[in-house]
Amino acid sequence: MGNIVEGLVPARLGTGFRWLLASSWTSNLGDGIAVAAGPLLVASLTGNAFLVSLAALLRWAPPLVFGLYAGVLSDRLDRRRIVMAADGFRAVVLVALVALMVTDRLTVALALAALGLLTTAEVFADNAAATLTPMLVHRDDLAIANARITAGFLTVNQLVGPPIGAALFAAGLAWPFVAEAVLVGAGVLLVTRLVLPKQETPAAQTRTGAWHAVLEGLRWTVRHPAVRTLSLTILIFNVTFGAAWSVLVLYASQRLGLGAVGFGLLSTVSAVGGLLGTGMYGWLTCRVSLGNVMRAGLIIETLTHLALAVTTSAWVASAIFFVFGAHAFIWGTTSITVRQRAVPTHLQGRVGSVNTISVFGGLVVGSVIGGVLATRVGVTAPFWFAFAGSAVFVALLWRELTRIAHADEQHDPATA
């Protein structure tokens, strides 16, 4: 057993990181259960398509609205306590939601309000939690540490959690939310075991307003060549990704001839590919530079859009999704590691929130583009747009990719 733990989470990463990883995996299992149970709950309360769609909206709107402010709090306050408070609040909301269900007082408005509160609290918890890893782990081990955190997300949030959530919901409406409350609460208890190094907050930072602190994080990002280019890359590639994936359910049915089960299996195949990326990440980064890993990943993503645009075979599409899942894990882990290495500790929260805005802002813009193209041209049009846009951006960015991963990692533009 000890050898398995050592292989999974080497002792050199530290006891603190092991507690953090355990908390992350536990909370992610609860979140994975909610991925399936949340929409099912709203759909059980109303047949109104607009109200049902609000459940999905409430999953990506809070990061856009509160992401930057969450970054300010992470850089000003005790990050461990932010995680504990935010997740503790989530547990309380879940208990209240269960009480409303048990007493038969739950309305669709209250259910949507609860889902919105849960996602908003998760924004603050996730932003603060992401800043803990570079405080606990040596910079040379950040890649393997982030790989382990992302592996847990793929396994328990994407693969294990949703089926459990659906099964618990079938057994009784309240059960998945009871399970999530227990798991989120357990995650809070695990975080209490962390002992962090003292978090130094520059005195000038605490005397300024929140908006000034947000601007400081934005200015730092813009002035740092590597992090600026990384954020721009994430924004552009989420526009192209969002355009294609926004019509994926239509693509699966109209182009591949898949039903609801087949569509669900595409996501499962992608997650399994991500697990392959988990297994090979350490081996890969020991042999290939991070810059070349990022180059190869963006080529794979570009070709993924092209391959999906031309194929009509569900089997071929499944193979493409498998490879894409491995790429998404590897590239995502690498980008997190690069950013954590480059950003000073007192700015980790705010620069991380800029990354969040880039991700969700790109997805929102891409979804609109994908919907318009699919409506006016056809269901494969968003994939052709994604291929063309990605190809152009890769060509423009090719030389910069190695600089993203390796240039001036200790450079602070504020002192330049």
Coordinates of C-alpha atoms in Angstrom, one line a residue:
M1 CA 0.0 0.0 0.0
G2 CA 2.8 2.3 0.9
N3 CA 4.5 1.8 -2.5
I4 CA 1.2 2.7 -4.3
V5 CA 0.9 5.9 -2.3
E6 CA 4.5 6.8 -2.9
G7 CA 4.1 6.1 -6.6
L8 CA 0.9 8.2 -6.8
V9 CA 2.0 11.0 -4.5
P10 CA 5.7 11.0 -3.9
A11 CA 6.8 11.9 -0.4
R12 CA 8.9 14.8 -1.8
L13 CA 5.7 16.6 -2.6
G14 CA 5.1 16.9 1.1
T15 CA 2.5 15.9 3.7
G16 CA 0.7 19.2 3.1
F17 CA 0.2 18.5 -0.6
R18 CA -1.2 15.0 0.3
W19 CA -3.8 16.6 2.5
L20 CA -4.6 19.1 -0.3
L21 CA -4.9 16.4 -2.9
A22 CA -7.2 14.3 -0.7
S23 CA -9.4 17.4 -0.1
S24 CA -9.5 18.1 -3.9
W25 CA -10.4 14.6 -4.9
T26 CA -13.1 14.4 -2.2
S27 CA -14.7 17.7 -3.1
N28 CA -14.5 16.9 -6.8
L29 CA -16.4 13.7 -6.3
G30 CA -19.2 15.7 -4.7
D31 CA -19.1 18.2 -7.6
G32 CA -19.2 15.3 -10.1
I33 CA -22.4 14.0 -8.4
A34 CA -23.9 17.5 -8.8
V35 CA -23.0 17.7 -12.5
A36 CA -25.8 15.1 -13.2
A37 CA -28.1 15.8 -10.2
G38 CA -28.4 19.5 -10.6
P39 CA -30.0 19.6 -14.1
L40 CA -32.1 16.5 -13.2
L41 CA -33.5 18.3 -10.2
V42 CA -34.5 21.4 -12.2
A43 CA -36.0 19.2 -15.0
S44 CA -38.0 17.3 -12.4
L45 CA -39.5 20.6 -11.1
T46 CA -40.4 22.2 -14.5
G47 CA -40.8 21.3 -18.1
N48 CA -40.0 24.9 -19.2
A49 CA -37.0 24.7 -21.5
F50 CA -35.8 28.2 -20.6
L51 CA -35.8 27.4 -16.9
V52 CA -34.0 24.1 -17.5
S53 CA -31.3 26.0 -19.5
L54 CA -30.8 28.4 -16.6
A55 CA -29.3 25.4 -14.7
A56 CA -26.5 25.2 -17.3
L57 CA -26.1 29.0 -17.4
L58 CA -25.6 29.1 -13.6
R59 CA -22.6 26.8 -14.0
W60 CA -20.5 29.2 -16.2
A61 CA -21.9 32.7 -15.3
P62 CA -20.5 33.0 -11.7
P63 CA -16.8 32.6 -12.8
L64 CA -17.3 35.5 -15.3
V65 CA -19.0 37.7 -12.7
F66 CA -17.0 36.9 -9.6
G67 CA -13.7 35.5 -10.9
L68 CA -11.6 38.7 -10.7
Y69 CA -12.9 39.5 -7.2
A70 CA -12.2 36.0 -6.0
G71 CA -8.6 36.5 -7.2
V72 CA -8.3 39.7 -5.1
L73 CA -9.5 37.9 -1.9
S74 CA -7.1 35.0 -2.5
D75 CA -4.2 37.5 -2.6
R76 CA -5.3 39.5 0.4
L77 CA -6.7 36.9 2.8
D78 CA -5.6 33.6 4.3
R79 CA -6.1 31.2 1.3
R80 CA -6.7 28.1 3.4
R81 CA -9.5 29.9 5.3
I82 CA -11.1 31.0 2.1
V83 CA -11.3 27.4 0.9
M84 CA -12.8 26.3 4.2
A85 CA -15.3 29.2 4.4
A86 CA -16.4 28.8 0.7
D87 CA -16.8 25.0 0.9
G88 CA -18.4 25.3 4.4
F89 CA -21.0 27.7 2.9
R90 CA -21.6 25.2 0.1
A91 CA -22.3 22.5 2.6
V92 CA -24.8 24.7 4.5
V93 CA -26.6 25.5 1.2
L94 CA -26.8 21.8 0.4
V95 CA -28.2 21.0 3.8
A96 CA -30.9 23.7 3.3
L97 CA -31.6 22.4 -0.2
V98 CA -32.1 18.9 1.2
A99 CA -34.4 20.2 4.0
L100 CA -36.6 21.9 1.4
M101 CA -36.9 18.7 -0.6
V102 CA -37.6 16.6 2.4
T103 CA -40.4 19.0 3.5
D104 CA -41.7 19.3 0.0
R105 CA -41.2 23.1 -0.1
L106 CA -38.7 23.2 -2.9
T107 CA -39.7 25.3 -5.9
V108 CA -37.8 25.7 -9.2
A109 CA -36.8 29.3 -8.2
L110 CA -35.3 28.1 -4.9
A111 CA -33.5 25.2 -6.7
L112 CA -32.0 27.6 -9.3
A113 CA -31.0 30.0 -6.5
A114 CA -29.3 27.2 -4.6
L115 CA -27.4 26.0 -7.7
G116 CA -26.3 29.6 -8.3
L117 CA -25.0 30.0 -4.8
L118 CA -23.2 26.7 -4.9
T119 CA -21.4 27.6 -8.1
T120 CA -20.5 31.1 -6.9
A121 CA -19.0 29.7 -3.7
E122 CA -17.1 27.2 -5.8
V123 CA -15.5 30.1 -7.7
F124 CA -13.9 31.4 -4.5
A125 CA -12.9 28.0 -3.3
D126 CA -11.3 26.9 -6.6
N127 CA -9.4 30.2 -7.0
A128 CA -7.9 30.0 -3.5
A129 CA -7.2 26.3 -3.8
A130 CA -5.3 26.7 -7.0
T131 CA -2.9 29.1 -5.2
L132 CA -2.1 26.5 -2.5
T133 CA -0.1 24.1 -4.6
P134 CA 2.8 26.5 -5.4
M135 CA 2.9 27.3 -1.7
L136 CA 3.3 23.7 -0.7
V137 CA 5.4 22.2 -3.6
H138 CA 8.8 23.0 -5.0
R139 CA 8.6 24.7 -8.4
D140 CA 10.4 21.7 -10.0
D141 CA 7.6 19.4 -8.8
L142 CA 4.7 21.6 -9.8
A143 CA 4.1 19.6 -13.0
I144 CA 3.6 16.3 -11.3
A145 CA 1.6 17.9 -8.5
N146 CA -0.8 19.5 -10.9
A147 CA -1.0 16.3 -12.9
R148 CA -2.2 14.5 -9.8
I149 CA -4.9 17.2 -9.0
T150 CA -6.1 17.1 -12.6
A151 CA -6.2 13.3 -12.6
G152 CA -8.5 13.4 -9.6
F153 CA -10.8 15.8 -11.4
L154 CA -10.9 13.6 -14.5
T155 CA -11.5 10.4 -12.5
V156 CA -14.0 11.4 -9.8
N157 CA -15.6 14.5 -11.3
Q158 CA -15.9 13.5 -14.9
L159 CA -16.1 9.7 -14.9
V160 CA -17.2 8.5 -11.5
G161 CA -19.3 11.4 -10.1
P162 CA -22.0 11.9 -12.8
P163 CA -23.1 8.2 -12.9
I164 CA -23.3 8.1 -9.1
G165 CA -25.3 11.3 -9.1
A166 CA -27.8 10.0 -11.7
A167 CA -28.1 6.7 -9.8
L168 CA -28.7 8.4 -6.4
F169 CA -31.2 10.8 -8.0
A170 CA -33.1 7.8 -9.3
A171 CA -33.2 6.4 -5.7
G172 CA -34.5 9.7 -4.3
L173 CA -34.3 13.4 -5.2
A174 CA -32.4 14.3 -2.0
W175 CA -29.8 11.6 -2.0
P176 CA -27.2 13.0 -4.4
F177 CA -27.3 16.3 -2.5
V178 CA -26.9 14.6 0.8
A179 CA -23.8 12.8 -0.6
E180 CA -22.4 16.1 -2.0
A181 CA -22.9 17.8 1.4
V182 CA -21.0 15.0 3.2
L183 CA -18.2 15.0 0.6
V184 CA -17.8 18.8 0.6
G185 CA -17.8 18.8 4.4
A186 CA -15.1 16.1 4.4
G187 CA -13.0 18.2 2.0
V188 CA -13.2 21.1 4.5
L189 CA -11.9 18.9 7.3
L190 CA -9.0 17.7 5.2
V191 CA -8.0 21.3 4.4
T192 CA -7.9 22.1 8.1
R193 CA -4.8 19.7 8.3
L194 CA -2.8 22.0 6.0
V195 CA 0.1 24.0 7.4
L196 CA 1.0 26.8 5.0
P197 CA 4.1 29.0 4.9
K198 CA 3.3 32.6 5.9
Q199 CA 1.5 34.4 3.2
E200 CA 3.2 37.8 2.6
T201 CA 0.9 40.5 1.4
P202 CA 2.5 43.8 0.3
A203 CA 1.3 46.5 2.6
A204 CA 0.4 48.8 -0.3
Q205 CA -1.9 46.1 -1.6
T206 CA -4.0 46.0 1.5
R207 CA -4.5 49.8 1.5
T208 CA -5.9 49.9 -2.1
G209 CA -9.5 49.2 -3.2
A210 CA -10.6 46.0 -4.8
W211 CA -10.8 47.5 -8.3
H212 CA -7.2 48.8 -8.0
A213 CA -6.1 45.3 -7.0
V214 CA -7.8 43.8 -10.0
L215 CA -6.1 46.3 -12.3
E216 CA -2.7 45.4 -10.7
G217 CA -3.3 41.8 -11.6
L218 CA -4.3 42.7 -15.2
R219 CA -1.4 45.0 -15.6
W220 CA 1.1 42.4 -14.4
T221 CA -0.4 39.8 -16.9
V222 CA -0.2 42.3 -19.8
R223 CA 3.4 43.2 -19.0
H224 CA 4.7 39.7 -18.6
P225 CA 5.3 38.4 -22.1
A226 CA 5.0 34.7 -21.4
V227 CA 1.9 34.9 -19.2
R228 CA 0.3 37.4 -21.5
T229 CA 0.7 35.1 -24.5
L230 CA -0.5 32.1 -22.5
S231 CA -3.7 34.0 -21.5
L232 CA -4.3 35.1 -25.1
T233 CA -3.8 31.5 -26.3
I234 CA -6.3 30.2 -23.7
L235 CA -8.8 32.8 -24.8
I236 CA -8.5 32.2 -28.5
F237 CA -8.5 28.4 -28.3
N238 CA -11.6 28.5 -26.0
V239 CA -13.4 30.6 -28.6
T240 CA -12.7 27.9 -31.3
F241 CA -13.3 25.1 -28.9
G242 CA -16.5 26.6 -27.6
A243 CA -17.8 27.2 -31.2
A244 CA -17.4 23.5 -32.0
W245 CA -18.4 21.9 -28.7
S246 CA -21.5 24.2 -28.3
V247 CA -23.3 22.1 -31.0
L248 CA -21.7 18.8 -30.1
V249 CA -25.0 17.2 -29.1
L250 CA -26.5 18.1 -32.5
Y251 CA -23.3 17.0 -34.3
A252 CA -23.5 13.6 -32.5
S253 CA -27.1 13.0 -33.5
Q254 CA -27.2 14.5 -37.0
R255 CA -23.6 13.7 -38.2
L256 CA -22.7 10.6 -36.3
G257 CA -26.2 9.1 -35.9
L258 CA -25.8 8.7 -32.1
G259 CA -28.6 8.8 -29.5
A260 CA -28.4 10.1 -25.9
V261 CA -26.3 7.1 -24.7
G262 CA -23.8 7.4 -27.6
F263 CA -23.4 11.1 -26.9
G264 CA -22.7 10.5 -23.3
L265 CA -20.1 7.8 -24.2
L266 CA -18.2 10.4 -26.2
S267 CA -17.5 12.3 -23.0
T268 CA -16.6 9.1 -21.3
V269 CA -14.1 8.2 -24.0
S270 CA -12.6 11.7 -23.8
A271 CA -12.2 11.3 -20.0
V272 CA -10.5 7.9 -20.4
G273 CA -8.1 9.5 -22.8
G274 CA -7.4 12.1 -20.1
L275 CA -6.5 9.2 -17.8
L276 CA -4.0 8.0 -20.4
G277 CA -2.5 11.5 -20.3
T278 CA -2.3 11.2 -16.5
G279 CA -0.2 8.0 -16.7
M280 CA 2.2 9.3 -19.3
Y281 CA 2.6 12.9 -18.1
G282 CA 5.7 12.4 -16.0
W283 CA 7.3 10.2 -18.6
L284 CA 6.5 12.8 -21.3
T285 CA 7.7 15.9 -19.6
C286 CA 11.0 14.2 -18.7
R287 CA 11.7 13.7 -22.4
V288 CA 10.0 16.6 -24.1
S289 CA 10.3 20.3 -23.3
L290 CA 7.2 22.1 -22.1
G291 CA 7.4 24.3 -25.1
N292 CA 7.2 21.4 -27.5
V293 CA 4.5 19.8 -25.4
M294 CA 2.4 22.9 -25.9
R295 CA 3.2 23.1 -29.6
A296 CA 2.2 19.4 -30.1
G297 CA -1.0 19.9 -28.1
L298 CA -2.2 22.9 -30.1
I299 CA -1.6 21.0 -33.4
I300 CA -3.6 18.0 -32.0
E301 CA -6.5 20.4 -31.1
T302 CA -6.4 22.0 -34.5
L303 CA -6.4 18.6 -36.3
T304 CA -9.2 17.4 -34.0
H305 CA -11.6 20.1 -35.4
L306 CA -10.6 19.1 -38.9
A307 CA -11.1 15.4 -38.4
L308 CA -14.5 15.9 -36.8
A309 CA -15.6 18.2 -39.6
V310 CA -14.9 15.5 -42.2
T311 CA -15.8 12.2 -40.5
T312 CA -19.3 10.6 -40.3
S313 CA -18.1 7.5 -38.4
A314 CA -18.9 7.3 -34.8
W315 CA -16.0 4.9 -34.3
V316 CA -13.5 7.4 -35.9
A317 CA -15.0 10.2 -33.8
S318 CA -14.6 8.1 -30.7
A319 CA -10.9 7.6 -31.4
I320 CA -10.5 11.3 -32.0
F321 CA -12.2 12.1 -28.7
F322 CA -9.8 9.7 -26.9
V323 CA -6.8 11.4 -28.3
F324 CA -8.3 14.8 -27.6
G325 CA -8.9 13.9 -24.0
A326 CA -5.3 13.0 -23.5
H327 CA -4.2 16.3 -25.1
A328 CA -6.6 18.3 -23.0
F329 CA -5.2 16.9 -19.8
I330 CA -1.6 17.3 -20.8
W331 CA -1.9 20.8 -22.2
G332 CA -4.1 22.0 -19.3
T333 CA -1.7 20.7 -16.7
T334 CA 1.3 22.2 -18.5
S335 CA -0.4 25.7 -18.8
I336 CA -1.2 25.7 -15.1
T337 CA 2.3 24.7 -14.2
V338 CA 3.8 27.4 -16.4
R339 CA 1.6 30.1 -14.9
Q340 CA 2.4 29.0 -11.3
R341 CA 6.1 29.0 -12.0
A342 CA 6.0 32.5 -13.5
V343 CA 3.7 34.4 -11.2
P344 CA 4.8 35.8 -7.8
T345 CA 3.0 34.3 -4.8
H346 CA 1.2 37.5 -3.9
L347 CA -0.3 37.7 -7.4
Q348 CA -1.3 34.0 -7.9
G349 CA -5.0 34.6 -7.1
R350 CA -5.5 37.6 -9.4
V351 CA -3.5 36.3 -12.4
G352 CA -5.3 32.9 -11.9
S353 CA -8.6 34.8 -12.1
V354 CA -7.5 36.4 -15.4
N355 CA -7.0 32.8 -16.7
T356 CA -10.5 31.9 -15.5
I357 CA -12.0 34.9 -17.4
S358 CA -10.1 33.9 -20.5
V359 CA -11.5 30.3 -20.3
F360 CA -15.1 31.2 -19.7
G361 CA -15.1 34.4 -21.8
G362 CA -13.8 32.3 -24.8
L363 CA -16.4 29.6 -24.2
V364 CA -19.2 32.1 -24.2
V365 CA -18.1 33.9 -27.3
G366 CA -17.4 30.6 -29.1
S367 CA -20.8 29.2 -28.1
V368 CA -22.6 32.2 -29.8
I369 CA -20.5 31.9 -32.9
G370 CA -21.1 28.1 -33.1
G371 CA -24.8 28.5 -32.7
V372 CA -25.0 31.1 -35.4
L373 CA -22.9 29.1 -37.9
A374 CA -24.7 25.8 -37.2
T375 CA -28.1 27.5 -37.7
R376 CA -27.2 29.3 -40.9
V377 CA -24.6 27.0 -42.6
G378 CA -24.8 23.5 -41.0
V379 CA -23.8 21.5 -38.0
T380 CA -20.2 21.0 -39.3
A381 CA -19.6 24.7 -39.9
P382 CA -18.5 25.4 -36.3
F383 CA -15.8 22.7 -36.7
W384 CA -14.5 24.2 -39.9
F385 CA -14.4 27.6 -38.2
A386 CA -12.6 26.1 -35.2
F387 CA -10.0 24.4 -37.5
A388 CA -9.3 27.5 -39.6
G389 CA -9.1 29.8 -36.5
S390 CA -6.9 27.4 -34.6
A391 CA -4.6 26.9 -37.6
V392 CA -4.1 30.6 -38.1
F393 CA -3.4 31.2 -34.5
V394 CA -0.9 28.3 -34.2
A395 CA 1.0 29.7 -37.1
L396 CA 1.2 33.2 -35.6
L397 CA 2.1 31.8 -32.1
W398 CA 4.6 29.1 -33.2
R399 CA 7.8 30.9 -32.1
E400 CA 6.2 32.2 -28.9
L401 CA 5.2 28.8 -27.5
T402 CA 8.7 27.9 -26.3
R403 CA 8.9 31.3 -24.6
I404 CA 5.7 30.7 -22.8
A405 CA 7.1 27.6 -21.2
H406 CA 10.7 28.7 -20.5
A407 CA 11.3 32.4 -20.9
D408 CA 12.0 34.7 -17.9
E409 CA 10.2 32.4 -15.4
Q410 CA 11.5 34.5 -12.6
H411 CA 10.9 37.8 -14.3
D412 CA 8.7 40.3 -12.6
P413 CA 7.6 43.1 -14.9
A414 CA 6.8 45.3 -12.0
T415 CA 10.6 45.7 -11.4
A416 CA 11.7 45.7 -15.0

